[in-house]
mmCIF file as Biopython writes it, N, C-alpha, C and O atoms, coordinates in Angstrom:
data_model
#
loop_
_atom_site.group_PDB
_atom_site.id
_atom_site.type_symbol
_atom_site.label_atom_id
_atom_site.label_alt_id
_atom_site.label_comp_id
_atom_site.label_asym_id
_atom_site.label_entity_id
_atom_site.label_seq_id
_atom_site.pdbx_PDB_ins_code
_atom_site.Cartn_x
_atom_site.Cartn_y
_atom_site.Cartn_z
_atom_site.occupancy
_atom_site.B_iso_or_equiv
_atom_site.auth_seq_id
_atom_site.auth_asym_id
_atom_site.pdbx_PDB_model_num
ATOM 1   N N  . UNK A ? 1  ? 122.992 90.922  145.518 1.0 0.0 1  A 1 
ATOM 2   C CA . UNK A ? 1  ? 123.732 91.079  144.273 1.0 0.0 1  A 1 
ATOM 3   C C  . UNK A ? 1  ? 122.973 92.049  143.372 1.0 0.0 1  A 1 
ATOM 4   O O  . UNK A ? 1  ? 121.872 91.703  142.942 1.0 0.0 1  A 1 
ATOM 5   N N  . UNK A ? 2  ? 123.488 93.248  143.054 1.0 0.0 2  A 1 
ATOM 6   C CA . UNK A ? 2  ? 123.025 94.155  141.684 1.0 0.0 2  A 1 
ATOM 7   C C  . UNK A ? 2  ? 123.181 93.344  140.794 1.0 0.0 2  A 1 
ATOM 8   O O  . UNK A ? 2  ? 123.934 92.370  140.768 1.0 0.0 2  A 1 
ATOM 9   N N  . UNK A ? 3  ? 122.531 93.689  140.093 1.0 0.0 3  A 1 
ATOM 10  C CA . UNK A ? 3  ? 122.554 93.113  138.273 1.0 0.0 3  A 1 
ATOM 11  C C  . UNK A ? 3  ? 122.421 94.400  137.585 1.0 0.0 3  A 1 
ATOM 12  O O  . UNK A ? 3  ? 121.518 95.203  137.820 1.0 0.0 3  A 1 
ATOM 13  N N  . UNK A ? 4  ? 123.603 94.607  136.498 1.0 0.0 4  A 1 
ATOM 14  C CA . UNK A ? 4  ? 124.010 95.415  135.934 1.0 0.0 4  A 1 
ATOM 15  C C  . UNK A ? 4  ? 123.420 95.137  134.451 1.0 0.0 4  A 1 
ATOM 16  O O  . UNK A ? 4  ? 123.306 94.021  133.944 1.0 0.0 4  A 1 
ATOM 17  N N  . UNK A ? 5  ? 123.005 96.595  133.751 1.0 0.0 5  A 1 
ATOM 18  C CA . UNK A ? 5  ? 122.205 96.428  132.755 1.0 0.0 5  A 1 
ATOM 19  C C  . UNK A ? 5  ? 122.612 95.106  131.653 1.0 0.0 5  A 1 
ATOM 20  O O  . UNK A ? 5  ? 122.053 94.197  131.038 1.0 0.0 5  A 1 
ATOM 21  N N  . UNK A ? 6  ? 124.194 95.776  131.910 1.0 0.0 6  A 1 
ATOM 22  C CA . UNK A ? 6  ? 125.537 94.935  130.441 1.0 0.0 6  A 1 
ATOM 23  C C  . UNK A ? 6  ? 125.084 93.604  130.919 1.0 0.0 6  A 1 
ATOM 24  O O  . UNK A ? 6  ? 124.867 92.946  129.901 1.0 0.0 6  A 1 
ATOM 25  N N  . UNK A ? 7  ? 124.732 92.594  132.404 1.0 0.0 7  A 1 
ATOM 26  C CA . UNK A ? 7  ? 124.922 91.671  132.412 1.0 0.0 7  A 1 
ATOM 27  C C  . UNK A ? 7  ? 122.996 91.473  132.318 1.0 0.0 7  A 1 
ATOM 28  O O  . UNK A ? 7  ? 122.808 90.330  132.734 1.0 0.0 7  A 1 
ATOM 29  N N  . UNK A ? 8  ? 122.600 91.653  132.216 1.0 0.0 8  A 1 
ATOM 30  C CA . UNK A ? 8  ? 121.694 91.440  131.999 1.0 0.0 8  A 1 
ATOM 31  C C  . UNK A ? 8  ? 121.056 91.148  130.406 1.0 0.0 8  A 1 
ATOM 32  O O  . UNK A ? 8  ? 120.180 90.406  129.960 1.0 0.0 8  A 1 
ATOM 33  N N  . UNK A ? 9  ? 121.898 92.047  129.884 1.0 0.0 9  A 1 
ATOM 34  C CA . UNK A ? 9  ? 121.804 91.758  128.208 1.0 0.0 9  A 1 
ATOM 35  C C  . UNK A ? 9  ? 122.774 90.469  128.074 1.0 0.0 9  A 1 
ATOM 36  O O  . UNK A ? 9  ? 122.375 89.515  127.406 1.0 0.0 9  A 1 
ATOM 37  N N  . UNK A ? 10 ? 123.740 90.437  128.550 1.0 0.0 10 A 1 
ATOM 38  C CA . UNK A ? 10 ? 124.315 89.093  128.237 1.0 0.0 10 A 1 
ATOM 39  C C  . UNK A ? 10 ? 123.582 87.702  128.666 1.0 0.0 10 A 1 
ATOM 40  O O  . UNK A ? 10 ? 123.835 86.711  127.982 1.0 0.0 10 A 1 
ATOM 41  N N  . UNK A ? 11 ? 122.790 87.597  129.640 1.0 0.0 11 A 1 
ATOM 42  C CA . UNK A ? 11 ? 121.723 86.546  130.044 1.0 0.0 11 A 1 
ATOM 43  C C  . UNK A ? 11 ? 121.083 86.059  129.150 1.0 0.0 11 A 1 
ATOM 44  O O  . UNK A ? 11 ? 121.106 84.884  128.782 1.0 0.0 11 A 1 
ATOM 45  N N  . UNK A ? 12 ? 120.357 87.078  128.660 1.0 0.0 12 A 1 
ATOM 46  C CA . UNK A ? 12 ? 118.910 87.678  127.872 1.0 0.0 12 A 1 
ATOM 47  C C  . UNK A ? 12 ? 119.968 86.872  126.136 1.0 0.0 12 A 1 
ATOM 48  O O  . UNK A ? 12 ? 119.524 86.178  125.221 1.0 0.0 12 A 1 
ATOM 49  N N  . UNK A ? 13 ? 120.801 87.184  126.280 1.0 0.0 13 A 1 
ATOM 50  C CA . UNK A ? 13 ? 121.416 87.096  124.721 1.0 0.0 13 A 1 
ATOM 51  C C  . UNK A ? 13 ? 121.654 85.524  124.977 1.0 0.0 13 A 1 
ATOM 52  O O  . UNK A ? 13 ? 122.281 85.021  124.044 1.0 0.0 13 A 1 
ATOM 53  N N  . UNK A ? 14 ? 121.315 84.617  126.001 1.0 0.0 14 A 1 
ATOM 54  C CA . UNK A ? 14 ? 121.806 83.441  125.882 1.0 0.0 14 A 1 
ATOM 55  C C  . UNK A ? 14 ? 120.636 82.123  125.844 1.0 0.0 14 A 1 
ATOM 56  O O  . UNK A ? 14 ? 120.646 80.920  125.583 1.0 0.0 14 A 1 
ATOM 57  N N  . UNK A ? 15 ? 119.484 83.341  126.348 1.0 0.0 15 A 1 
ATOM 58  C CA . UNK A ? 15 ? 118.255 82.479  126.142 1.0 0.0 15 A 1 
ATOM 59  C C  . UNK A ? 15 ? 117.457 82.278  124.573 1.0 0.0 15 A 1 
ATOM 60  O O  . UNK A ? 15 ? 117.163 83.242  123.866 1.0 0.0 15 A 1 
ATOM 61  N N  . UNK A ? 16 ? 117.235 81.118  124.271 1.0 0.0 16 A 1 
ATOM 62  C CA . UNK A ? 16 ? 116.839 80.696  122.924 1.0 0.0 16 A 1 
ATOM 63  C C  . UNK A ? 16 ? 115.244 80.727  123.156 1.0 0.0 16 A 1 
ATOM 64  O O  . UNK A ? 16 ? 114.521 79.733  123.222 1.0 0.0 16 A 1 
ATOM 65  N N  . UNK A ? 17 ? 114.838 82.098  123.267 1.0 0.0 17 A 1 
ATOM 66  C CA . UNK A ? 17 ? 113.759 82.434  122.758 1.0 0.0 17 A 1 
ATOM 67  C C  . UNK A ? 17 ? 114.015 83.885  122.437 1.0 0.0 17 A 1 
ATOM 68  O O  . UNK A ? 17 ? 114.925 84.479  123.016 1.0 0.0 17 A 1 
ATOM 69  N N  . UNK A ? 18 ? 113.113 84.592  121.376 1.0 0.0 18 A 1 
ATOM 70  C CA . UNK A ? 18 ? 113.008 86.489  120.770 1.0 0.0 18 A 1 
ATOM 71  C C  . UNK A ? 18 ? 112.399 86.847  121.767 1.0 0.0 18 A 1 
ATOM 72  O O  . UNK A ? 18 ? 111.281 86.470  122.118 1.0 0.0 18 A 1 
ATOM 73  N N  . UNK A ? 19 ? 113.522 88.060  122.606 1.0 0.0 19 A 1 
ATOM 74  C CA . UNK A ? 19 ? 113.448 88.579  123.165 1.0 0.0 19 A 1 
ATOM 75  C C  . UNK A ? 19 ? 113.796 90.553  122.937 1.0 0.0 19 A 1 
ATOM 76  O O  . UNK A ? 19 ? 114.897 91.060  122.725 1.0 0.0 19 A 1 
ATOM 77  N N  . UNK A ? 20 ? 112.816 91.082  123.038 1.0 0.0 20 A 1 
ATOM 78  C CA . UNK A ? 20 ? 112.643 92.680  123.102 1.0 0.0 20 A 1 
ATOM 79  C C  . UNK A ? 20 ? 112.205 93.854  124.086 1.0 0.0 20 A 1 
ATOM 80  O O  . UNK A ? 20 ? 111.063 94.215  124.370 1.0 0.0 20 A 1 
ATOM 81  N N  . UNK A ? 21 ? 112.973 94.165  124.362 1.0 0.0 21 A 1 
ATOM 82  C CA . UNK A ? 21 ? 112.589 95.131  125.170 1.0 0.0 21 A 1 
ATOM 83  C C  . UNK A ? 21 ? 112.489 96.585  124.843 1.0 0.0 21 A 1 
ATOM 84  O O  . UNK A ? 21 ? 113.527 97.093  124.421 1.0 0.0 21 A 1 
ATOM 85  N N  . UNK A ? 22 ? 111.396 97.383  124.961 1.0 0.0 22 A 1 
ATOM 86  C CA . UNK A ? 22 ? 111.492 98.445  124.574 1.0 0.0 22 A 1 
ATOM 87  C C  . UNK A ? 22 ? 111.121 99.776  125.612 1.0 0.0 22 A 1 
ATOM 88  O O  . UNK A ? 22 ? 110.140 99.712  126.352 1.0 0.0 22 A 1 
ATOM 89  N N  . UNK A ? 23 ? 111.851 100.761 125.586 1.0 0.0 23 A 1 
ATOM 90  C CA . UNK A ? 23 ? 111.274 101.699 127.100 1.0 0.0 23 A 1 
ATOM 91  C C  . UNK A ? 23 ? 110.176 102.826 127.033 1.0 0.0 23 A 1 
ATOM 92  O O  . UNK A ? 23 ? 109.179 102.730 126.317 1.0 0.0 23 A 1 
ATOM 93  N N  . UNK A ? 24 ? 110.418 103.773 127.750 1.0 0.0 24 A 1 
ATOM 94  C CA . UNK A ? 24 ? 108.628 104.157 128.038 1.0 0.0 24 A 1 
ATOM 95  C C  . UNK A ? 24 ? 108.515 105.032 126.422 1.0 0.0 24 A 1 
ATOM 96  O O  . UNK A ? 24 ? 107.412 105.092 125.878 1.0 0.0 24 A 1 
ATOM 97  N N  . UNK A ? 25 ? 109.369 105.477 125.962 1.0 0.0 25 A 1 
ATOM 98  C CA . UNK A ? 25 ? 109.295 105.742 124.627 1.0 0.0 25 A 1 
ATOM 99  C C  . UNK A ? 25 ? 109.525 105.330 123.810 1.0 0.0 25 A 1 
ATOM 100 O O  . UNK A ? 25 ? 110.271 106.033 123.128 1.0 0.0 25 A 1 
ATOM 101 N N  . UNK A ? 26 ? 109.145 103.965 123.188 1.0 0.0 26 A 1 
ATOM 102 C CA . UNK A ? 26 ? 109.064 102.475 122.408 1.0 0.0 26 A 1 
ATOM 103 C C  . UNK A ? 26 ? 110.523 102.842 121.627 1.0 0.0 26 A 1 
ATOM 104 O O  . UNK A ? 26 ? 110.527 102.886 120.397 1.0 0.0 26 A 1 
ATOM 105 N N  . UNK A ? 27 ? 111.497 103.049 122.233 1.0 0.0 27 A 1 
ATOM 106 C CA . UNK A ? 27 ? 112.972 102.836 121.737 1.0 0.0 27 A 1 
ATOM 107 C C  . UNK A ? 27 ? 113.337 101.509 122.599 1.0 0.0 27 A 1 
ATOM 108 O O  . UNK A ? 27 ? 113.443 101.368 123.817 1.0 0.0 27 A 1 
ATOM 109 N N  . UNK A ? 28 ? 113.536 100.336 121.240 1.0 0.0 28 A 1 
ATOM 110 C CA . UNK A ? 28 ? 114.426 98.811  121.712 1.0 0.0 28 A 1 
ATOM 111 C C  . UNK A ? 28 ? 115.352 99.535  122.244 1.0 0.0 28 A 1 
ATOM 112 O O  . UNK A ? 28 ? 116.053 100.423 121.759 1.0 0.0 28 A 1 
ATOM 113 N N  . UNK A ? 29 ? 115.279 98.885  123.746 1.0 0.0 29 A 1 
ATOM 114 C CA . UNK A ? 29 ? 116.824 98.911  124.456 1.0 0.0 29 A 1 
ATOM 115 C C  . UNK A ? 29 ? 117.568 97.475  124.199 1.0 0.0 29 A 1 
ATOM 116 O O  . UNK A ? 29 ? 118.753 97.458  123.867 1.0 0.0 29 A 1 
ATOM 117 N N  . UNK A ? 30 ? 116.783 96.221  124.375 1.0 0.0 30 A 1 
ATOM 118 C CA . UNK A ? 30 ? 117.043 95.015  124.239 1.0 0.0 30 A 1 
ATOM 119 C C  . UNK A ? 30 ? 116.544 94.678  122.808 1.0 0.0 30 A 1 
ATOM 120 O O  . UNK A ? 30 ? 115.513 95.124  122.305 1.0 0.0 30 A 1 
ATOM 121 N N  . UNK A ? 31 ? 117.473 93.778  122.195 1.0 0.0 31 A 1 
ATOM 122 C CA . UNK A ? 31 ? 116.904 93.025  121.437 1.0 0.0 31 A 1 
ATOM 123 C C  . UNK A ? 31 ? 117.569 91.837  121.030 1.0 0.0 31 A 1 
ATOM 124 O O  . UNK A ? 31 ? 118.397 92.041  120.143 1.0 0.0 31 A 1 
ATOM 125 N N  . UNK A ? 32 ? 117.478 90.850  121.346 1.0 0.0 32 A 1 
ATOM 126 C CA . UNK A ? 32 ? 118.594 89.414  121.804 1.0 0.0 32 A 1 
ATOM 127 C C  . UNK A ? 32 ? 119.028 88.972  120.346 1.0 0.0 32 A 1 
ATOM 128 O O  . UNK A ? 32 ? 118.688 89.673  119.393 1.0 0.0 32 A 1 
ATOM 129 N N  . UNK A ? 33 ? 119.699 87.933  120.175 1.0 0.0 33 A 1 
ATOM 130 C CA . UNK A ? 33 ? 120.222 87.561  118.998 1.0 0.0 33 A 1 
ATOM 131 C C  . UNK A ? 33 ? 118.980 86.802  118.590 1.0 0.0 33 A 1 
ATOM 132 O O  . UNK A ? 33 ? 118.590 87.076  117.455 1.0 0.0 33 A 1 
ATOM 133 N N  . UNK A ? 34 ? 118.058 85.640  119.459 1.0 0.0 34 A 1 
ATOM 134 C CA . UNK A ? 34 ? 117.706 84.734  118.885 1.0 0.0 34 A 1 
ATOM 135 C C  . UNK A ? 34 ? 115.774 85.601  118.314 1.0 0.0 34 A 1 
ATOM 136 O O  . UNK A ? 34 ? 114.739 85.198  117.782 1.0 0.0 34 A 1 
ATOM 137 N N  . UNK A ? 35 ? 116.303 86.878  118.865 1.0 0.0 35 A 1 
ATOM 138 C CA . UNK A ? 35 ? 115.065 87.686  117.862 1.0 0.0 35 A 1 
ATOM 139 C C  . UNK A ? 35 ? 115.552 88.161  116.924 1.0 0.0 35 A 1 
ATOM 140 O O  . UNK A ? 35 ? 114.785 88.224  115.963 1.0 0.0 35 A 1 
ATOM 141 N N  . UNK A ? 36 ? 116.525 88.538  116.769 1.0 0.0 36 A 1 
ATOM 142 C CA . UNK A ? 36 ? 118.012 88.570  115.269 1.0 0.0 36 A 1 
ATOM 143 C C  . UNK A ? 36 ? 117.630 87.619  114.196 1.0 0.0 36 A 1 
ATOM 144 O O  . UNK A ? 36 ? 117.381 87.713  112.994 1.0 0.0 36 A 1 
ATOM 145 N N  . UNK A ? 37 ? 117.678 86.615  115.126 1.0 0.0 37 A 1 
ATOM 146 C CA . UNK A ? 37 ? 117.510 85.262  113.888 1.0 0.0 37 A 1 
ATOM 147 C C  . UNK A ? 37 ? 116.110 84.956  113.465 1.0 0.0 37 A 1 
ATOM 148 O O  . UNK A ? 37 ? 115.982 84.761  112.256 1.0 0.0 37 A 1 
ATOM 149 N N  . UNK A ? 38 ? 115.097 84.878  114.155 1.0 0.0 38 A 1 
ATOM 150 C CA . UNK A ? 38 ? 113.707 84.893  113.803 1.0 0.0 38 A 1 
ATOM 151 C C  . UNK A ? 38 ? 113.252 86.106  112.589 1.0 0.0 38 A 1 
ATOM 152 O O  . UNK A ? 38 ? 112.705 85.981  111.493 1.0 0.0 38 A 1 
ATOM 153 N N  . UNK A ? 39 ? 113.800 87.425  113.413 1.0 0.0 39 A 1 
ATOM 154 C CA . UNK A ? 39 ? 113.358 88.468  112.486 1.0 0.0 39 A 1 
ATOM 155 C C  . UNK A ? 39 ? 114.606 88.749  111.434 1.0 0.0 39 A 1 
ATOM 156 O O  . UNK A ? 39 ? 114.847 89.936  111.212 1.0 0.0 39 A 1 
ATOM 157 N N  . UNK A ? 40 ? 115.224 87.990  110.926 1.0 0.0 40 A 1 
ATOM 158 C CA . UNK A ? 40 ? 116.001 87.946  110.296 1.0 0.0 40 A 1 
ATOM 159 C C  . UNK A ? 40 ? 116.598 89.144  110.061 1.0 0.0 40 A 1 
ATOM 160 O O  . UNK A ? 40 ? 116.653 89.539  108.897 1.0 0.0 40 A 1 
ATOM 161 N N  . UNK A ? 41 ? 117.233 90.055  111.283 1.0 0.0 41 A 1 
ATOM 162 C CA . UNK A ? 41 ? 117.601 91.211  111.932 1.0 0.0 41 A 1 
ATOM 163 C C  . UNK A ? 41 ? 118.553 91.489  112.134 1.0 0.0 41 A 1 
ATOM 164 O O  . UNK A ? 41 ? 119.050 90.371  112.000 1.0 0.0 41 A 1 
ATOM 165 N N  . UNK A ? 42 ? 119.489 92.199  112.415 1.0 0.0 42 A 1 
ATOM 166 C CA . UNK A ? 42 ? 120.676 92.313  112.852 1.0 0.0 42 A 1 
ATOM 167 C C  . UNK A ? 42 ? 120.530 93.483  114.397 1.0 0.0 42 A 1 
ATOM 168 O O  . UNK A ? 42 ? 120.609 94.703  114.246 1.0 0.0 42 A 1 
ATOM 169 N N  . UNK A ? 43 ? 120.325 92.867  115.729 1.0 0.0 43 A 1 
ATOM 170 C CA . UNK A ? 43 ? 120.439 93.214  117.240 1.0 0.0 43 A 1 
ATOM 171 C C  . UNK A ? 43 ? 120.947 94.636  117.064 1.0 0.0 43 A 1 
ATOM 172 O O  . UNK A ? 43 ? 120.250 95.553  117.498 1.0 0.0 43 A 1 
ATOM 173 N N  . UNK A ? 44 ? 122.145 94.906  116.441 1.0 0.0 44 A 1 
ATOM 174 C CA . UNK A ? 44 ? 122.622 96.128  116.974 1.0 0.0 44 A 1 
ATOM 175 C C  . UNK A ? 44 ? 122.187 97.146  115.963 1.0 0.0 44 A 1 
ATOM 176 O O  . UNK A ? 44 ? 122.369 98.362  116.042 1.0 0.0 44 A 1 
ATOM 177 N N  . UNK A ? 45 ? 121.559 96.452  114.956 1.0 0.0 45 A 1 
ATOM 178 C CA . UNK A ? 45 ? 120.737 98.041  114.285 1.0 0.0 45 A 1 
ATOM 179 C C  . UNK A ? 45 ? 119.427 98.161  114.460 1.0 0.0 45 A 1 
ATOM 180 O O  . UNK A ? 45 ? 118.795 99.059  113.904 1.0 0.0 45 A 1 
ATOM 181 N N  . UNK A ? 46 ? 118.680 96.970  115.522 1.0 0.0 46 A 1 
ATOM 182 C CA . UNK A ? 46 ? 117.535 97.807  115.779 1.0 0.0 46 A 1 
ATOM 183 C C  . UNK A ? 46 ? 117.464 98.489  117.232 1.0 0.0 46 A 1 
ATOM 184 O O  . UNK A ? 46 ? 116.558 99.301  117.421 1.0 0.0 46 A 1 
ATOM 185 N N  . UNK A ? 47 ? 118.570 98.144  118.500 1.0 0.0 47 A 1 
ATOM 186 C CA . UNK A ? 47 ? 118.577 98.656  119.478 1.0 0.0 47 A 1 
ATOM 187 C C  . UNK A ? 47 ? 118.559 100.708 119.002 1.0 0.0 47 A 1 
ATOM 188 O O  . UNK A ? 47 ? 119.380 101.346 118.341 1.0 0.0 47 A 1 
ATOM 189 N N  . UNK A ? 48 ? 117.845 100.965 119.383 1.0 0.0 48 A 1 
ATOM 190 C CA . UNK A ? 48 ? 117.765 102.842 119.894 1.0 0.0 48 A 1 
ATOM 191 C C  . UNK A ? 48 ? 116.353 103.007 119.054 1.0 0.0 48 A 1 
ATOM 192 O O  . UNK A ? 48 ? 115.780 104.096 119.019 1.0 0.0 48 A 1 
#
């Protein structure tokens, strides 16, 4: 089975711990909700 990036963020978005991922040029690709809520953040404006 591939695992596709999209489903992989949906996993990642269901586990209740802050989760971040960032790539070889420290741009968040990931950044889950329940690190949203810790960093009192909003996911889709710190992804890029």
């Amino acid at each position: 089975m591939k695992i596709t990036f999209e489903l992989l963020q949906k996993i990642i978005n269901t586990i209740d711990l802050g989760i971040v991922f960032v790539d070889t040029d420290n741009k968040i690709v990931i950044f889950n909700n329940t690190a949203g809520d810790m960093l009192n953040a909003d996911p889709e404006e710190k992804i890029g």
